[in-house]
Tab-separated table of C-alpha atoms in Angstrom:
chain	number	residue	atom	x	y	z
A	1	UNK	CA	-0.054	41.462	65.796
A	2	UNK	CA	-3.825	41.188	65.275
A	3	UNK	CA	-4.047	45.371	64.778
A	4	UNK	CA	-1.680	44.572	61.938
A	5	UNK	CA	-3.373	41.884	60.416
A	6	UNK	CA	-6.251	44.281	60.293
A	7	UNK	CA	-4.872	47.430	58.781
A	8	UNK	CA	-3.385	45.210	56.198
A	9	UNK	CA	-6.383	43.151	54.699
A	10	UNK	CA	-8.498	46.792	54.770
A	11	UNK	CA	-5.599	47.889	52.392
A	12	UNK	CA	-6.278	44.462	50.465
A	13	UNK	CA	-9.977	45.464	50.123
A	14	UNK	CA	-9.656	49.385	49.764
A	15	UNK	CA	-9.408	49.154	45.955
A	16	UNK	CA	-12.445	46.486	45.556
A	17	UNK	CA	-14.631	49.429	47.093
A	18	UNK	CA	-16.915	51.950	45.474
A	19	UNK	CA	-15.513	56.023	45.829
A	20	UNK	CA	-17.895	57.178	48.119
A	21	UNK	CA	-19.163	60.252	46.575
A	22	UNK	CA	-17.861	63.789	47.680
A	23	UNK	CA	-21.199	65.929	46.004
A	24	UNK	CA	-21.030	66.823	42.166
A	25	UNK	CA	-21.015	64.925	39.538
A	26	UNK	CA	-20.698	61.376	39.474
A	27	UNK	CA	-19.273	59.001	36.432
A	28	UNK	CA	-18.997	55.665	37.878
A	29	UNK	CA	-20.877	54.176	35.017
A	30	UNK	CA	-18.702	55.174	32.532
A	31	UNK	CA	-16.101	52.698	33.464
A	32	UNK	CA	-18.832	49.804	33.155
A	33	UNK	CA	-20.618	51.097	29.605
A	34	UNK	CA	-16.906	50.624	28.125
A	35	UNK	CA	-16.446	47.809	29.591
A	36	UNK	CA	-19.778	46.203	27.996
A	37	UNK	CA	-19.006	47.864	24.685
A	38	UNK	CA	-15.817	46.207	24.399
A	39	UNK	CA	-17.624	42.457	25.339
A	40	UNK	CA	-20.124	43.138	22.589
A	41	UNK	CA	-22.660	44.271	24.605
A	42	UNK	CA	-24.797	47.708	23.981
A	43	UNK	CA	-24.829	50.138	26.925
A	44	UNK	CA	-27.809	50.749	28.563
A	45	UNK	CA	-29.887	53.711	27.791
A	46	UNK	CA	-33.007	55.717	29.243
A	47	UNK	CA	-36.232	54.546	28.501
A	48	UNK	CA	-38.347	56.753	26.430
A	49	UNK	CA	-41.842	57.147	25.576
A	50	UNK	CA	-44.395	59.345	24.275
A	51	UNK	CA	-47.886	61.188	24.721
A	52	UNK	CA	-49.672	64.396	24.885
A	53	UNK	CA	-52.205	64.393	28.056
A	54	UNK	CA	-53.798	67.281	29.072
A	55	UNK	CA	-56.663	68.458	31.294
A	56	UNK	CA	-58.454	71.822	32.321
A	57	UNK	CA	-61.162	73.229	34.615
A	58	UNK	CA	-63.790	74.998	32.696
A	59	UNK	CA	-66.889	76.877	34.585
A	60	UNK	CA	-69.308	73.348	35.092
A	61	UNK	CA	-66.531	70.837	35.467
A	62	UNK	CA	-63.071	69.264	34.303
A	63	UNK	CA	-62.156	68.245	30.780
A	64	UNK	CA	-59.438	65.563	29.893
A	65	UNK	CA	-58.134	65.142	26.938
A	66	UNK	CA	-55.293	62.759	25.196
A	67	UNK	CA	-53.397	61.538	21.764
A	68	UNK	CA	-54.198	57.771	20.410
A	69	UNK	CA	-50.375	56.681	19.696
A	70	UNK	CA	-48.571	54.010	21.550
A	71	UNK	CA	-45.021	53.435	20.871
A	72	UNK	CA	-42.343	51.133	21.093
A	73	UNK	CA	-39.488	53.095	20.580
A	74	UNK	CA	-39.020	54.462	16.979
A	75	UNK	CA	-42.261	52.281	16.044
A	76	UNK	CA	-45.948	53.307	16.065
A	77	UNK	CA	-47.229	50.167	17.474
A	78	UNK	CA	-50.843	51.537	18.255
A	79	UNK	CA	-52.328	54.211	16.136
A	80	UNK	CA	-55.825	54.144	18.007
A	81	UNK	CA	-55.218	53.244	22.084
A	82	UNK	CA	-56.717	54.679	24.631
A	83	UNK	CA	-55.077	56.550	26.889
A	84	UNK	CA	-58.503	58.091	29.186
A	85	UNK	CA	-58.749	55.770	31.953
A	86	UNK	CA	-61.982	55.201	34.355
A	87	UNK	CA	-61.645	55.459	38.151
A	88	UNK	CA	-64.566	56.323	39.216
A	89	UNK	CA	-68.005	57.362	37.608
A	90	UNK	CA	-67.090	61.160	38.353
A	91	UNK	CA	-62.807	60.902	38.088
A	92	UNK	CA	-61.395	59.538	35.147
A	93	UNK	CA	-57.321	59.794	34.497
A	94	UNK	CA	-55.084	60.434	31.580
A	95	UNK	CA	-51.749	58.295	31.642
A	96	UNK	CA	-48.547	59.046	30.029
A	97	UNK	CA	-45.320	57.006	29.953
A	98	UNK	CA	-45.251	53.033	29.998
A	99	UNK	CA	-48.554	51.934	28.844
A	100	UNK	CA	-48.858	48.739	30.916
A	101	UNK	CA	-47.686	50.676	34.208
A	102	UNK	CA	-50.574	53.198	33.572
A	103	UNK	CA	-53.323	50.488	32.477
A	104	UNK	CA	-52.489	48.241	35.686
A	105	UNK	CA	-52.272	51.198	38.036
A	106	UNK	CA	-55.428	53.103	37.304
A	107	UNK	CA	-57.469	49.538	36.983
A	108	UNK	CA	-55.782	48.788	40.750
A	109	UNK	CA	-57.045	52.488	42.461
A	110	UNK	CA	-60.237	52.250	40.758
A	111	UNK	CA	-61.127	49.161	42.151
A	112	UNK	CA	-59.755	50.452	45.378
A	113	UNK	CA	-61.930	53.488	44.978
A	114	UNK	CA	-65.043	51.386	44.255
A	115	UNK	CA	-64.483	49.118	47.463
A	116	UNK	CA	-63.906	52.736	49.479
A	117	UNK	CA	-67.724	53.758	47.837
A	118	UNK	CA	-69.364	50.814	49.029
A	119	UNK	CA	-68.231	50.663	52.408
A	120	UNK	CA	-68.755	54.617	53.277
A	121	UNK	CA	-71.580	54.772	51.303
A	122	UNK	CA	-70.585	57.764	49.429
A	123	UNK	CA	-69.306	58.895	46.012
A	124	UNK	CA	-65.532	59.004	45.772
A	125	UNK	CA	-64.111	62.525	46.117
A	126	UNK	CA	-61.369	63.496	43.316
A	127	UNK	CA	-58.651	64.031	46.278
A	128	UNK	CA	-59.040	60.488	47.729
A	129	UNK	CA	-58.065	59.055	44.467
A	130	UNK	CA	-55.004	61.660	44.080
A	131	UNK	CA	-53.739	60.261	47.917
A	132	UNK	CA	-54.322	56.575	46.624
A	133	UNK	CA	-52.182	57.359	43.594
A	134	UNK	CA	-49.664	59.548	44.817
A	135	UNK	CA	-48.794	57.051	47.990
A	136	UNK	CA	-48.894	53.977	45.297
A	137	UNK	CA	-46.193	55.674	42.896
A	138	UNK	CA	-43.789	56.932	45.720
A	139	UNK	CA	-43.885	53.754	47.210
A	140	UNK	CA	-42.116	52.156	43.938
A	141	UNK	CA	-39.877	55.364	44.194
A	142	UNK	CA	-40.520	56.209	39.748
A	143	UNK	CA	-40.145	52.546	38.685
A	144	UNK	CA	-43.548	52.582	38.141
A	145	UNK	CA	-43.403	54.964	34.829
A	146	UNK	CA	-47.233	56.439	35.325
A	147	UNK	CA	-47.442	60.391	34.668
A	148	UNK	CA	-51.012	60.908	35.345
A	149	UNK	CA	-53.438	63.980	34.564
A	150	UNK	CA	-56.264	63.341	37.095
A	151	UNK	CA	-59.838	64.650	37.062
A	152	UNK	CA	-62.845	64.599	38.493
A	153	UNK	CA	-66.383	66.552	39.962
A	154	UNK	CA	-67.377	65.709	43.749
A	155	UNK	CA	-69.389	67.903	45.905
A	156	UNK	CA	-66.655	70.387	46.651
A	157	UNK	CA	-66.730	70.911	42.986
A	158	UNK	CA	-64.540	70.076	39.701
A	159	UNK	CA	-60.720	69.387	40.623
A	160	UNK	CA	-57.367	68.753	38.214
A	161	UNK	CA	-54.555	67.405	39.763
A	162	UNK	CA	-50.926	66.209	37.551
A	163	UNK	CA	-49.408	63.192	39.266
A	164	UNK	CA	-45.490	62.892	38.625
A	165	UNK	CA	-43.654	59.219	39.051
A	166	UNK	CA	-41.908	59.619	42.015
A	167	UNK	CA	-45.406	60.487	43.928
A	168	UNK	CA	-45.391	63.994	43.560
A	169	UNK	CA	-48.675	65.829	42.983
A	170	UNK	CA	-49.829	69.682	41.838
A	171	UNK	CA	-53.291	71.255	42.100
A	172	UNK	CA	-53.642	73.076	39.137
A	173	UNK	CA	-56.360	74.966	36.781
A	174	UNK	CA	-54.811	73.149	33.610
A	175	UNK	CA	-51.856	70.484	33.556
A	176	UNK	CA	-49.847	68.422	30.536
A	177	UNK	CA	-48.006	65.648	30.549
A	178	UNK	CA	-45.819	63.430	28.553
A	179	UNK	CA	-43.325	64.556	25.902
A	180	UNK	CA	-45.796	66.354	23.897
A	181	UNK	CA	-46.582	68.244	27.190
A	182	UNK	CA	-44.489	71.425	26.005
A	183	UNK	CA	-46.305	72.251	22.951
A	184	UNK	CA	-49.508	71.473	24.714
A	185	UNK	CA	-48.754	73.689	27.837
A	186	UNK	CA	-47.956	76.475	25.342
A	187	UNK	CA	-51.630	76.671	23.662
A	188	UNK	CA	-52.749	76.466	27.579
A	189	UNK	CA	-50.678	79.297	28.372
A	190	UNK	CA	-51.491	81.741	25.490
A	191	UNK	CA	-55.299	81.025	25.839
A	192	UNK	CA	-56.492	79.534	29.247
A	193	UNK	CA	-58.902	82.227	31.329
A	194	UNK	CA	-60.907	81.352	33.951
A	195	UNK	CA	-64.727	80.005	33.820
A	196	UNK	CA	-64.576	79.371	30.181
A	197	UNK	CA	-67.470	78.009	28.436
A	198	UNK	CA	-67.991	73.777	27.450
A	199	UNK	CA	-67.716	74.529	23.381
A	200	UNK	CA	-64.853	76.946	24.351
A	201	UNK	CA	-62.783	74.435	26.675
A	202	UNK	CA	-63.506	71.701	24.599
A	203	UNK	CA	-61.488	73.135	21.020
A	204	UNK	CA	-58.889	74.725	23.696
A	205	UNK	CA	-58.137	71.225	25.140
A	206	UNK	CA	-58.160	69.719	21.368
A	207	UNK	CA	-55.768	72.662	19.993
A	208	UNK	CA	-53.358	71.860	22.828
A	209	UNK	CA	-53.386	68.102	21.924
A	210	UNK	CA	-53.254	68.791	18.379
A	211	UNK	CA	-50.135	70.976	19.326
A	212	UNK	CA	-48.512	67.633	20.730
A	213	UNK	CA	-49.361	65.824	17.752
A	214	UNK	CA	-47.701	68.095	15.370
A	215	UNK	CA	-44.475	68.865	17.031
A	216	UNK	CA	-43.949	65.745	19.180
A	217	UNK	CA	-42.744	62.421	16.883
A	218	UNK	CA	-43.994	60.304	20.200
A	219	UNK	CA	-47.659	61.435	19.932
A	220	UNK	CA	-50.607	61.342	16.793
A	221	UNK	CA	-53.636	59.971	15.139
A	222	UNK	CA	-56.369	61.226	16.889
A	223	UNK	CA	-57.189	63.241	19.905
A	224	UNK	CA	-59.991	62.157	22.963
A	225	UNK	CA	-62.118	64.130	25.045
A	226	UNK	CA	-63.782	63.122	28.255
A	227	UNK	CA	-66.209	66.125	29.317
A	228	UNK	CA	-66.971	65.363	33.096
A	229	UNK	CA	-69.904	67.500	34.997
A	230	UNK	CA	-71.650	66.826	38.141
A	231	UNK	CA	-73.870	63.890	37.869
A	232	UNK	CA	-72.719	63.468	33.780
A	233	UNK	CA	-69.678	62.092	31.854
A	234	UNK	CA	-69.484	62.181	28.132
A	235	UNK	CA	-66.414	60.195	27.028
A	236	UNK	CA	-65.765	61.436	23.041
A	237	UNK	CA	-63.565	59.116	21.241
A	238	UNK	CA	-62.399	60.060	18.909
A	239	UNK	CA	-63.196	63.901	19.206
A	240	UNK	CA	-61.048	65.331	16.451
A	241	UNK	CA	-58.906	63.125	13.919
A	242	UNK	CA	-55.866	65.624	13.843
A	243	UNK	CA	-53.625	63.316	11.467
A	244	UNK	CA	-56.030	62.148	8.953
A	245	UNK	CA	-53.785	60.258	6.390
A	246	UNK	CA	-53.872	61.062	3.082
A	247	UNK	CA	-54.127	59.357	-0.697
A	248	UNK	CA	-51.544	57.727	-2.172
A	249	UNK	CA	-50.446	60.168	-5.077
A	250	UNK	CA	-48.401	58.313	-7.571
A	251	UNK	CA	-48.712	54.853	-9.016
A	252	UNK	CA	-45.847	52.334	-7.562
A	253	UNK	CA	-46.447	49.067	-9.634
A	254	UNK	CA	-43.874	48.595	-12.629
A	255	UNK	CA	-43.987	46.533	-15.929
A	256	UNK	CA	-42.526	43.232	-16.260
A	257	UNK	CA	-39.377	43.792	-17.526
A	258	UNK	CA	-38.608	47.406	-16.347
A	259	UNK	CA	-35.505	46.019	-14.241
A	260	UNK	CA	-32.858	44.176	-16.320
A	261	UNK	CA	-32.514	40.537	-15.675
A	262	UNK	CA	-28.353	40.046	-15.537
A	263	UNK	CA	-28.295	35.992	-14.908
A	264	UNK	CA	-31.297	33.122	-14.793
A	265	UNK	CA	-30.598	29.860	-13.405
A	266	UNK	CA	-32.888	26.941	-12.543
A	267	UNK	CA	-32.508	24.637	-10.239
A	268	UNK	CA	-34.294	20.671	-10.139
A	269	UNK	CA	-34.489	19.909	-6.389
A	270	UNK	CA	-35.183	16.142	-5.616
A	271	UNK	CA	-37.006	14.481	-3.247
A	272	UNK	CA	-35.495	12.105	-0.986
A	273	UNK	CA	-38.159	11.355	1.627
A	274	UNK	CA	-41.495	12.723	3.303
A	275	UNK	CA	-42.712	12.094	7.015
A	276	UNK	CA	-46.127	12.886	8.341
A	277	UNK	CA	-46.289	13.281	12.229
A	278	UNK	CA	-49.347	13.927	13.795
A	279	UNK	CA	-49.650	17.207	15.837
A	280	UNK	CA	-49.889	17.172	19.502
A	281	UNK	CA	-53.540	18.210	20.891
A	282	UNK	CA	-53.496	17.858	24.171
């Protein structure tokens, strides 16, 4: 009798459960975005942002470089941010995706990188801060939106490293990010050779940027440079104004009476009664 009591309330509950999935595709949210359409609600959709971060190792060290537009969806809400963060006084980091996650992050390993200084005694190496940041993003599994171009000179010489979300990390000669990072990696790819000169690194890095600006609506204004040597950083901001805007052409203000006034009607208000309350201070 019990056996049968069993079998029948897992029939009960059988349709309450989630398909467990067989491999393939998988649509289970399409069932719920109707459902929240037809309540009034809007569906959820991905988050997206945009930049154009770049980096590359040149013969004498690493050079970063980065677009000045922060956006909040279709809006430009920042024309001028800044998007080269410090870590360290030979690694600095570009960050791409959501600007707070990126801001809070970097400010969180560099003071971590500063306490690991002072109690060794030494100058923070380029791969200890590419473990710190790699271990904090996969431990948030990508809900920490940070896509990070890291760079840096030690005494094993100048290193680049690209940082994905999840915690996943490349060594590489020259790395983009962000939605720009296309157009960017293009330029890279075309003219990128090995032990290249400062001057020469310096317009390859802003051409590549300035390719993100122009073909990427998420990323403008201006681009950044930070040129970092052994024993020298030189943070340019802004290096190149890519987007300069230009003058207004025509003449927008109209003569009174240029628009036909149809009907005029004035109105007397009255009145009544007037209280002054005083405002709360404290």
């Amino acid at each position: 009798m019990r056996l049968h009591v069993m079998q029948a309330v897992s029939k009960m509950a059988t349709p309450l459960l989630a398909e467990s999935s067989t491999g393939g595709f998988v649509f289970e949210n399409v069932r719920r975005n109707v459902m929240l359409e037809k309540t009034g609600f809007k569906s959820p959709t991905a988050r997206k942002t945009g930049t154009t971060i770049c980096g590359v190792v040149f013969k004498d060290g690493v050079i970063l470089g980065a677009d000045t537009r922060a956006t909040e969806d279709t809006i430009v809400a920042d024309k001028n941010c800044s998007k080269i963060h410090y870590l360290a006084p030979n690694i600095y980091c570009c960050g791409a995706g959501t600007a707070a996650d990126t801001e809070m992050t970097t400010q969180l390993i560099s003071s971590n990188l500063e306490l690991h200084s002072l109690s060794t005694g030494r100058e923070a190496r380029v791969v200890t801060a590419n473990r710190l940041l790699k271990q904090k993003l996969f431990r948030y599994q990508g809900y920490i939106g940070a896509a990070l171009v890291l760079g840096g000179v030690d005494h094993l010489g100048p290193h680049l490293y690209s940082i994905y979300p999840h915690g996943s990390t490349n060594k590489l000669p020259y790395a983009t990010m962000g939605s720009g990072s296309l157009a960017a990696m293009s330029v890279f790819e075309d003219r990128y050779r090995v032990d290249m000169e400062e001057e020469e690194a310096k317009q390859l890095v802003r051409d590549a940027i300035a390719g993100g600006i122009f073909n990427d609506l998420g990323s403008g204004t201006n681009v950044d440079l930070c040129v970092i040597k052994k024993g020298t950083v030189d943070y340019l901001r802004p290096y190149d104004e890519a987007n300069v805007k230009g003058v207004r052409q025509g003449d927008y203000r109209y003569k009174r009476g240029t628009t036909g006034v149809l009907t005029k009607e004035v109105r007397s208000l009255e009145v009544i009664d007037t209280a002054v309350e005083a405002m709360e201070t404290s």
